[in-house]
Tab-separated table of C-alpha atoms in Angstrom:
chain	number	residue	atom	x	y	z
A	25	MET	CA	84.494	23.821	154.450
A	26	ARG	CA	81.418	23.782	152.262
A	27	MET	CA	81.296	24.757	148.537
A	28	ALA	CA	80.137	28.289	149.335
A	29	GLU	CA	83.182	28.954	151.490
A	30	LEU	CA	85.529	27.316	149.005
A	31	VAL	CA	84.149	29.688	146.320
A	32	ARG	CA	84.623	32.720	148.588
A	33	ARG	CA	88.162	31.727	149.679
A	34	SER	CA	89.447	30.792	146.227
A	35	GLY	CA	87.699	33.505	144.255
A	36	VAL	CA	86.687	30.876	141.683
A	37	PRO	CA	82.917	30.824	140.784
A	38	ALA	CA	80.881	27.724	141.775
A	39	ALA	CA	80.219	26.746	138.156
A	40	SER	CA	83.957	26.678	137.448
A	41	VAL	CA	84.681	24.747	140.653
A	42	LYS	CA	82.143	22.076	139.543
A	43	PHE	CA	83.684	22.029	136.072
A	44	TYR	CA	87.230	21.419	137.552
A	45	LEU	CA	85.768	18.662	139.744
A	46	ARG	CA	84.135	16.935	136.723
A	47	GLU	CA	87.362	17.234	134.735
A	48	GLY	CA	89.396	15.690	137.538
A	49	MET	CA	91.517	18.811	137.864
A	50	LEU	CA	90.353	19.324	141.463
A	51	PRO	CA	90.164	16.146	143.644
A	52	PRO	CA	86.673	15.456	145.085
A	53	GLY	CA	85.866	16.648	148.577
A	54	GLU	CA	85.018	14.270	151.442
A	55	ALA	CA	81.338	13.261	150.941
A	56	THR	CA	79.179	14.203	153.998
A	57	ALA	CA	75.736	13.532	152.364
A	58	ALA	CA	74.430	12.455	148.974
A	59	THR	CA	74.758	15.962	147.532
A	60	GLN	CA	77.254	17.562	149.944
A	61	ALA	CA	80.985	17.420	150.368
A	62	ARG	CA	83.585	19.009	152.638
A	63	TYR	CA	86.648	20.685	151.186
A	64	ASP	CA	90.003	21.646	152.824
A	65	GLU	CA	92.926	24.047	152.442
A	66	GLY	CA	94.403	21.815	149.698
A	67	HIS	CA	91.291	22.565	147.548
A	68	VAL	CA	91.734	26.342	148.042
A	69	ARG	CA	95.352	26.188	147.069
A	70	ARG	CA	94.647	24.024	144.009
A	71	LEU	CA	91.915	26.436	142.799
A	72	ARG	CA	94.162	29.419	143.238
A	73	LEU	CA	96.872	27.643	141.227
A	74	ILE	CA	94.404	26.762	138.413
A	75	LYS	CA	93.198	30.409	138.453
A	76	SER	CA	96.794	31.686	138.020
A	77	LEU	CA	97.612	29.219	135.293
A	78	THR	CA	94.545	29.923	133.233
A	79	GLY	CA	94.433	33.644	134.076
A	80	VAL	CA	97.634	35.644	134.397
A	81	ALA	CA	99.791	32.871	132.996
A	82	GLY	CA	97.395	32.448	130.028
A	83	LEU	CA	97.737	28.685	129.560
A	84	PRO	CA	94.981	26.875	127.609
A	85	LEU	CA	93.008	24.308	129.612
A	86	ALA	CA	94.737	21.256	127.990
A	87	LYS	CA	98.126	22.616	129.094
A	88	VAL	CA	96.820	23.403	132.614
A	89	LYS	CA	95.835	19.693	132.858
A	90	ILE	CA	99.376	18.598	131.810
A	91	VAL	CA	100.919	20.847	134.470
A	92	LEU	CA	98.558	19.629	137.231
A	93	GLY	CA	99.282	16.043	136.263
A	94	LEU	CA	103.062	16.777	136.595
A	95	ILE	CA	102.524	18.424	139.974
A	96	ASP	CA	100.623	15.371	141.230
A	97	GLU	CA	103.323	13.050	139.809
A	98	ALA	CA	106.060	15.174	141.502
A	99	GLY	CA	104.166	14.888	144.826
A	100	ASP	CA	105.158	11.226	145.114
A	101	ALA	CA	108.803	11.769	144.323
A	102	ASP	CA	111.691	12.849	146.681
A	103	ARG	CA	112.247	15.869	144.486
A	104	PRO	CA	111.301	16.956	141.023
A	105	GLY	CA	113.740	15.623	138.435
A	106	LEU	CA	114.873	17.344	135.303
A	107	ASP	CA	112.567	15.137	133.293
A	108	LEU	CA	109.471	16.388	135.187
A	109	LEU	CA	110.616	20.009	135.045
A	110	GLY	CA	111.360	19.646	131.319
A	111	LYS	CA	107.871	18.309	130.684
A	112	ALA	CA	106.326	21.186	132.703
A	113	MET	CA	108.351	23.734	130.716
A	114	SER	CA	107.147	22.126	127.438
A	115	ALA	CA	103.531	22.958	128.509
A	116	LEU	CA	104.295	26.690	128.473
A	117	PRO	CA	103.856	29.128	125.599
A	118	PRO	CA	105.120	29.972	123.053
A	119	TYR	CA	103.934	26.759	121.369
A	120	PRO	CA	105.703	25.684	118.179
A	121	ALA	CA	103.379	25.816	115.180
A	122	ALA	CA	102.095	22.375	114.238
A	123	ASP	CA	103.794	22.467	110.877
A	124	ARG	CA	107.181	23.033	112.623
A	125	VAL	CA	106.919	19.852	114.578
A	126	ALA	CA	108.483	17.196	112.422
A	127	PRO	CA	107.728	13.616	113.232
A	128	GLY	CA	110.644	11.344	114.050
A	129	ALA	CA	114.073	12.667	114.806
A	130	PRO	CA	114.376	16.307	115.931
A	131	PRO	CA	115.722	18.598	113.120
A	132	ASP	CA	119.238	19.999	113.254
A	133	LEU	CA	119.234	23.506	114.630
A	134	PRO	CA	122.615	24.847	113.550
A	135	ARG	CA	122.448	28.370	115.059
A	136	ALA	CA	121.288	27.185	118.450
A	137	ARG	CA	123.774	24.294	118.388
A	138	ARG	CA	126.607	26.724	117.725
A	139	ALA	CA	125.417	29.252	120.384
A	140	LEU	CA	125.040	26.617	123.045
A	141	ALA	CA	128.455	25.168	122.283
A	142	PHE	CA	129.881	28.682	122.611
A	143	LEU	CA	128.199	29.009	126.056
A	144	GLY	CA	129.349	25.543	127.078
A	145	GLN	CA	125.776	24.255	127.490
A	146	VAL	CA	124.213	20.983	126.355
A	147	TYR	CA	122.533	21.025	122.872
A	148	GLU	CA	119.339	19.051	123.054
A	149	PRO	CA	117.361	19.692	119.877
A	150	GLY	CA	114.191	18.157	121.337
A	151	PHE	CA	113.833	20.929	123.958
A	152	VAL	CA	111.215	23.527	122.923
A	153	ALA	CA	113.529	26.420	124.092
A	154	VAL	CA	116.284	25.281	121.678
A	155	ALA	CA	113.908	25.607	118.729
A	156	GLN	CA	112.904	29.041	120.113
A	157	LEU	CA	116.504	30.084	120.201
A	158	GLU	CA	117.116	28.883	116.649
A	159	ARG	CA	114.146	30.871	115.342
A	160	ALA	CA	115.156	33.985	117.310
A	161	LEU	CA	118.751	33.822	115.931
A	162	ALA	CA	117.477	33.338	112.395
A	163	ALA	CA	115.132	36.343	112.724
A	164	LEU	CA	118.059	38.495	113.754
A	165	GLU	CA	120.038	37.398	110.685
A	166	ASP	CA	117.017	38.101	108.461
A	167	ALA	CA	116.840	41.578	109.881
A	168	GLY	CA	120.496	42.204	109.149
A	169	ILE	CA	121.607	42.353	112.812
A	170	PRO	CA	123.022	38.830	113.531
A	171	LEU	CA	124.024	38.151	117.130
A	172	SER	CA	127.765	38.567	117.687
A	173	ASP	CA	129.698	36.230	119.965
A	174	ASP	CA	130.490	39.177	122.216
A	175	ARG	CA	126.842	39.892	122.664
A	176	LEU	CA	126.043	36.231	123.189
A	177	ALA	CA	128.694	35.986	125.928
A	178	VAL	CA	127.224	38.998	127.735
A	179	TYR	CA	123.678	37.616	127.441
A	180	GLY	CA	124.745	34.192	128.545
A	181	ARG	CA	126.617	35.400	131.645
A	182	HIS	CA	123.856	37.701	132.966
A	183	ILE	CA	120.923	35.426	132.042
A	184	ARG	CA	122.610	32.525	133.850
A	185	ALA	CA	123.003	34.622	136.997
A	186	ILE	CA	119.302	35.492	136.836
A	187	ALA	CA	118.337	31.890	136.233
A	188	ALA	CA	120.460	30.704	139.243
A	189	GLU	CA	118.677	33.265	141.485
A	190	GLU	CA	115.311	32.033	140.210
A	191	LEU	CA	116.051	28.367	140.965
A	192	ALA	CA	117.335	29.005	144.503
A	193	PRO	CA	113.911	28.921	146.256
A	194	MET	CA	113.181	25.464	144.750
A	195	ALA	CA	115.713	23.814	147.035
A	196	ASP	CA	113.418	24.304	150.043
A	197	GLN	CA	110.106	23.483	148.370
A	198	ALA	CA	108.122	20.235	148.325
A	199	PRO	CA	108.372	18.642	144.854
A	200	GLY	CA	104.862	19.496	143.773
A	201	ASP	CA	105.257	23.113	144.929
A	202	ALA	CA	108.583	23.274	143.045
A	203	VAL	CA	106.920	22.255	139.757
A	204	ALA	CA	104.138	24.785	140.332
A	205	TYR	CA	106.658	27.502	141.146
A	206	ALA	CA	108.824	26.613	138.110
A	207	VAL	CA	105.792	26.857	135.778
A	208	LEU	CA	104.332	30.049	137.287
A	209	GLY	CA	107.718	31.665	137.802
A	210	THR	CA	108.904	30.980	134.242
A	211	VAL	CA	105.832	32.572	132.709
A	212	LEU	CA	105.118	35.357	135.170
A	213	HIS	CA	108.708	36.693	135.581
A	214	GLU	CA	109.193	37.050	131.807
A	215	PRO	CA	107.192	40.302	131.449
A	216	VAL	CA	109.012	41.712	134.560
A	217	LEU	CA	112.364	41.117	132.881
A	218	LEU	CA	111.203	42.529	129.533
A	219	ALA	CA	109.695	45.648	131.089
A	220	LEU	CA	112.866	46.232	133.221
A	221	ARG	CA	114.979	45.952	130.069
A	222	ARG	CA	113.041	48.642	128.252
A	223	LEU	CA	113.094	50.848	131.259
A	224	ALA	CA	116.870	50.368	131.624
A	225	HIS	CA	117.303	51.421	127.954
A	226	GLN	CA	115.327	54.612	128.608
A	227	ASP	CA	117.235	55.285	131.896
A	228	LEU	CA	120.609	54.809	130.167
A	229	VAL	CA	119.694	57.011	127.215
A	230	ALA	CA	118.394	59.708	129.628
A	231	ALA	CA	121.579	59.564	131.676
A	232	ALA	CA	123.678	59.926	128.505
A	233	GLU	CA	121.640	62.932	127.377
A	234	GLN	CA	122.019	64.565	130.778
A	235	ALA	CA	125.735	64.027	130.651
A	236	THR	CA	125.890	65.735	127.204
A	237	ILE	CA	123.800	68.677	128.493
A	238	ASP	CA	126.035	69.033	131.591
A	239	SER	CA	129.227	68.964	129.563
A	240	THR	CA	127.991	71.570	127.103
A	241	THR	CA	126.419	73.977	129.582
A	242	ASP	CA	128.548	76.894	130.815
A	243	ARG	CA	129.334	76.215	134.459
A	244	LYS	CA	127.976	79.209	136.395
A	245	GLU	CA	128.042	77.683	139.843
A	246	PRO	CA	131.011	78.592	142.029
A	247	SER	CA	133.451	75.637	141.977
B	14	MET	CA	117.984	49.819	89.214
B	15	ARG	CA	114.603	48.935	87.727
B	16	MET	CA	111.611	47.624	89.730
B	17	ALA	CA	112.425	44.034	88.751
B	18	GLU	CA	115.908	44.208	90.314
B	19	LEU	CA	114.517	46.065	93.397
B	20	VAL	CA	112.128	43.109	93.914
B	21	ARG	CA	114.898	40.606	93.472
B	22	ARG	CA	117.332	42.394	95.757
B	23	SER	CA	114.868	43.182	98.565
B	24	GLY	CA	112.884	39.982	98.419
B	25	VAL	CA	109.672	42.010	98.567
B	26	PRO	CA	107.050	41.209	95.846
B	27	ALA	CA	106.279	43.919	93.229
B	28	ALA	CA	102.667	44.255	94.446
B	29	SER	CA	103.871	45.045	97.987
B	30	VAL	CA	106.563	47.463	96.681
B	31	LYS	CA	103.881	49.324	94.782
B	32	PHE	CA	101.612	49.343	97.895
B	33	TYR	CA	104.510	50.830	100.031
B	34	LEU	CA	105.094	53.467	97.300
B	35	ARG	CA	101.414	54.446	97.279
B	36	GLU	CA	101.291	54.588	101.115
B	37	GLY	CA	104.393	56.845	101.205
B	38	MET	CA	106.329	54.297	103.265
B	39	LEU	CA	108.869	53.974	100.430
B	40	PRO	CA	110.059	57.276	98.681
B	41	PRO	CA	109.418	57.399	94.913
B	42	GLY	CA	112.258	56.469	92.550
B	43	GLU	CA	113.757	58.830	90.125
B	44	ALA	CA	111.362	59.054	87.124
B	45	THR	CA	113.026	57.977	83.817
B	46	ALA	CA	109.834	57.798	81.690
B	47	ALA	CA	106.078	58.173	82.229
B	48	THR	CA	105.747	54.677	83.620
B	49	GLN	CA	109.333	53.906	84.679
B	50	ALA	CA	111.508	54.851	87.601
B	51	ARG	CA	115.041	54.166	88.795
B	52	TYR	CA	115.603	52.997	92.385
B	53	ASP	CA	118.857	52.930	94.458
B	54	GLU	CA	120.448	51.136	97.515
B	55	GLY	CA	118.410	53.264	99.855
B	56	HIS	CA	115.220	51.701	98.466
B	57	VAL	CA	116.644	48.217	98.974
B	58	ARG	CA	117.515	49.002	102.606
B	59	ARG	CA	114.173	50.563	103.313
B	60	LEU	CA	112.301	47.592	101.902
B	61	ARG	CA	114.372	45.149	103.980
B	62	LEU	CA	113.598	47.201	107.079
B	63	ILE	CA	109.852	47.249	106.289
B	64	LYS	CA	110.039	43.463	105.700
B	65	SER	CA	111.721	42.913	109.094
B	66	LEU	CA	109.271	45.208	110.919
B	67	THR	CA	106.203	43.579	109.421
B	68	GLY	CA	107.627	40.056	109.378
B	69	VAL	CA	109.811	38.803	112.187
B	70	ALA	CA	109.159	41.814	114.443
B	71	GLY	CA	105.367	41.353	113.900
B	72	LEU	CA	104.397	45.052	113.923
B	73	PRO	CA	100.996	45.999	112.443
B	74	LEU	CA	101.157	48.364	109.457
B	75	ALA	CA	100.045	51.440	111.358
B	76	LYS	CA	102.942	50.972	113.825
B	77	VAL	CA	105.449	50.393	110.988
B	78	LYS	CA	104.382	53.728	109.574
B	79	ILE	CA	105.040	55.446	112.938
B	80	VAL	CA	108.480	53.874	113.234
B	81	LEU	CA	109.391	54.852	109.572
B	82	GLY	CA	108.223	58.360	110.316
B	83	LEU	CA	110.459	58.616	113.412
B	84	ILE	CA	113.414	57.209	111.380
B	85	ASP	CA	112.956	59.947	108.818
B	86	GLU	CA	112.632	62.573	111.554
B	87	ALA	CA	115.793	61.249	113.193
B	88	GLY	CA	117.658	61.508	109.871
B	89	ASP	CA	117.588	65.299	110.090
B	90	ALA	CA	118.864	65.454	113.685
B	91	ASP	CA	122.413	65.284	115.020
B	92	ARG	CA	121.577	62.191	116.970
B	93	PRO	CA	118.316	60.564	118.092
B	94	GLY	CA	117.036	62.059	121.329
B	95	LEU	CA	115.286	60.228	124.176
B	96	ASP	CA	112.035	61.677	122.912
B	97	LEU	CA	112.358	60.051	119.502
B	98	LEU	CA	113.562	56.680	120.961
B	99	GLY	CA	110.664	56.831	123.500
B	100	LYS	CA	108.177	57.318	120.702
B	101	ALA	CA	109.714	54.489	118.700
B	102	MET	CA	109.492	52.200	121.764
B	103	SER	CA	105.828	53.085	122.179
B	104	ALA	CA	105.158	51.704	118.709
B	105	LEU	CA	106.243	48.250	119.809
B	106	PRO	CA	104.103	45.418	121.183
B	107	PRO	CA	102.713	44.549	123.696
B	108	TYR	CA	100.105	47.259	123.231
B	109	PRO	CA	98.029	48.249	126.224
B	110	ALA	CA	94.352	47.301	125.873
B	111	ALA	CA	92.212	50.262	124.835
B	112	ASP	CA	90.244	50.086	128.043
B	113	ARG	CA	93.446	50.510	130.081
B	114	VAL	CA	94.407	53.743	128.432
B	115	ALA	CA	92.770	56.408	130.590
B	116	PRO	CA	92.325	59.831	129.039
B	117	GLY	CA	94.005	62.720	130.767
B	118	ALA	CA	96.598	62.266	133.522
B	119	PRO	CA	98.407	58.898	133.622
B	120	PRO	CA	97.194	56.626	136.486
B	121	ASP	CA	99.244	56.023	139.619
B	122	LEU	CA	101.159	52.703	139.239
B	123	PRO	CA	102.180	51.953	142.830
B	124	ARG	CA	104.081	48.718	142.324
B	125	ALA	CA	106.151	50.022	139.388
B	126	ARG	CA	106.757	53.345	141.255
B	127	ARG	CA	108.056	51.510	144.299
B	128	ALA	CA	110.233	49.087	142.220
B	129	LEU	CA	111.779	51.873	140.200
B	130	ALA	CA	112.508	53.953	143.314
B	131	PHE	CA	114.210	50.868	144.810
B	132	LEU	CA	116.389	50.539	141.630
B	133	GLY	CA	117.096	54.286	141.619
B	134	GLN	CA	115.414	54.861	138.218
B	135	VAL	CA	112.999	57.587	137.135
B	136	TYR	CA	109.307	56.783	137.499
B	137	GLU	CA	107.402	58.046	134.429
B	138	PRO	CA	103.871	56.664	134.483
B	139	GLY	CA	103.288	57.699	130.860
B	140	PHE	CA	105.911	55.193	129.552
B	141	VAL	CA	104.311	52.032	128.171
B	142	ALA	CA	107.005	49.893	129.910
B	143	VAL	CA	106.044	51.332	133.283
B	144	ALA	CA	102.453	50.115	132.859
B	145	GLN	CA	103.849	46.721	131.675
B	146	LEU	CA	105.944	46.458	134.797
B	147	GLU	CA	102.939	47.356	137.025
B	148	ARG	CA	100.796	44.602	135.402
B	149	ALA	CA	103.589	42.035	135.617
B	150	LEU	CA	104.202	42.778	139.347
B	151	ALA	CA	100.432	42.597	140.099
B	152	ALA	CA	100.188	39.227	138.243
B	153	LEU	CA	102.972	37.790	140.512
B	154	GLU	CA	101.046	38.974	143.586
B	155	ASP	CA	97.816	37.399	142.264
B	156	ALA	CA	99.705	34.104	141.791
B	157	GLY	CA	100.972	34.141	145.358
B	158	ILE	CA	104.641	34.700	144.400
B	159	PRO	CA	105.263	38.470	144.817
B	160	LEU	CA	108.567	39.789	143.724
B	161	SER	CA	111.013	40.233	146.630
B	162	ASP	CA	113.406	43.159	146.870
B	163	ASP	CA	116.374	40.737	146.726
B	164	ARG	CA	115.069	39.306	143.448
B	165	LEU	CA	114.338	42.813	142.109
B	166	ALA	CA	117.956	43.876	142.896
B	167	VAL	CA	119.385	40.838	141.011
B	168	TYR	CA	117.060	41.438	138.059
B	169	GLY	CA	117.883	45.176	137.961
B	170	ARG	CA	121.639	44.714	138.092
B	171	HIS	CA	121.867	42.056	135.336
B	172	ILE	CA	119.246	43.532	133.059
B	173	ARG	CA	120.943	46.921	133.245
B	174	ALA	CA	124.276	45.304	132.223
B	175	ILE	CA	122.466	43.671	129.255
B	176	ALA	CA	120.785	47.002	128.332
B	177	ALA	CA	124.085	48.888	128.384
B	178	GLU	CA	125.678	46.325	126.037
B	179	GLU	CA	122.709	46.630	123.696
B	180	LEU	CA	122.931	50.459	123.522
B	181	ALA	CA	126.669	50.479	122.863
B	182	PRO	CA	126.483	50.093	119.039
B	183	MET	CA	124.176	53.133	118.767
B	184	ALA	CA	127.024	55.499	119.568
B	185	ASP	CA	128.508	54.901	116.128
B	186	GLN	CA	125.305	54.834	114.100
B	187	ALA	CA	123.625	57.619	112.063
B	188	PRO	CA	120.464	58.785	113.825
B	189	GLY	CA	118.010	57.093	111.438
B	190	ASP	CA	119.931	53.828	111.672
B	191	ALA	CA	120.023	54.102	115.452
B	192	VAL	CA	116.237	54.350	115.652
B	193	ALA	CA	115.855	51.367	113.315
B	194	TYR	CA	118.302	49.376	115.384
B	195	ALA	CA	116.599	50.349	118.643
B	196	VAL	CA	113.246	49.169	117.351
B	197	LEU	CA	114.402	45.963	115.667
B	198	GLY	CA	116.863	45.141	118.488
B	199	THR	CA	114.285	45.671	121.238
B	200	VAL	CA	111.818	43.273	119.636
B	201	LEU	CA	114.118	40.718	118.104
B	202	HIS	CA	116.478	40.228	121.062
B	203	GLU	CA	113.590	39.568	123.447
B	204	PRO	CA	113.002	35.932	122.322
B	205	VAL	CA	116.805	35.314	122.429
B	206	LEU	CA	116.907	36.343	126.062
B	207	LEU	CA	113.802	34.383	127.019
B	208	ALA	CA	115.059	31.200	125.276
B	209	LEU	CA	118.502	31.562	126.887
B	210	ARG	CA	116.789	31.894	130.311
B	211	ARG	CA	114.829	28.675	129.891
B	212	LEU	CA	117.958	26.855	128.693
B	213	ALA	CA	119.954	28.187	131.639
B	214	HIS	CA	117.293	26.792	133.984
B	215	GLN	CA	117.550	23.326	132.322
B	216	ASP	CA	121.330	23.469	132.339
B	217	LEU	CA	121.466	24.448	136.016
B	218	VAL	CA	118.976	21.743	137.045
B	219	ALA	CA	120.933	19.126	135.011
B	220	ALA	CA	124.215	20.215	136.637
B	221	ALA	CA	122.622	19.872	140.144
B	222	GLU	CA	121.299	16.407	139.287
B	223	GLN	CA	124.637	15.310	138.016
B	224	ALA	CA	126.321	16.603	141.198
B	225	THR	CA	123.788	14.515	143.269
B	226	ILE	CA	124.431	11.375	141.216
B	227	ASP	CA	128.194	11.843	141.559
B	228	SER	CA	128.051	12.304	145.334
B	229	THR	CA	125.852	9.247	145.824
B	230	THR	CA	127.694	6.801	143.509
B	231	ASP	CA	130.370	4.597	144.952
B	232	ARG	CA	133.707	5.777	143.670
B	233	LYS	CA	135.217	2.814	141.907
B	234	GLU	CA	137.871	4.609	139.997
B	235	PRO	CA	141.340	4.567	141.492
B	236	SER	CA	142.074	7.880	143.224
């Protein structure tokens, strides 16, 4: 297809398409004349992915380039390894503040270390998510509501079940698609989970209120 | 206690304490002289709460005032009602963009309506979290990975179990404390859940890789 159709099919403006071509984020089309090229379905899919990463997922351009590089790298492998997925996850927000990234050995993160040992998971202080967990646990302590082991056990069990369900589709995906899915899915399912949690709170409180009303109202219906 | 001790105990600087007093966010102390006042444990607790709300929870001052007002309102009730908790939740980020808040009747949110019907929960388009769910579901569609009913069922079941565990402590709390806990807990547990989810992904991928290595390695150990 020509550029005009690529623009129409992908929903990405021509100026942006040309920018992505110049930046090497989109591979060049097949040259058909000095100033013309032909594009295929792969270009449409790539542009839609870039659009999702920069748009709804909210990644800055430098991080989108990293993710695209990892997808291309994964394309040559049998399947995406933990190393590749870990790198892709590190490209996702929230980003640690520059002053928190110490050079050299990763810092000790005692709260996260203890929590992960409790859950029977590996403690790897270099993982971005481990530092996130440490900060989140410290914030709860600062607010006077430290996380109890009982609560941690409940969180760990249910979040693990959710994570297993989320990884299941990757078994049938090509490696590049699996990396793209892991990145988009990690970012885009987060707000779904957080919204459902707040709605579950409201639903549970409403149900408890209704139960109180029912138990304090004189029953006038025939039994 | 005097101002100096209040500052030391709460960890809030004197200039900020005076600002909160002027703004009515902290009740005045008991006047002991024209320019002196005595403060009590209630003042320390209130300052720590303000510090958590503005600091780790990241609420802007206008929203902190709303939450404090709701806590004071709850203090006079037998227990905090859904109405009060709903208002407190509405003071939390993420805030809908001004151009998304239509005056008058709330908009129809078809994806959230369908999802909540599927989960057997009330659809209340005026709730901030319902609009959040609608936007999150639309973003997944835009990215080409719409949420399936199977996935929604798994999310709904496990998130509801988490939410029930989170609400349990509120049964034993005074109404004002329950509102404070609901607000702080909602915001501060979110990053814990998100970090645990990413770590569960990594742990599950690592376990799958190890299983593959084990099954392809020649067993040299005596059986």
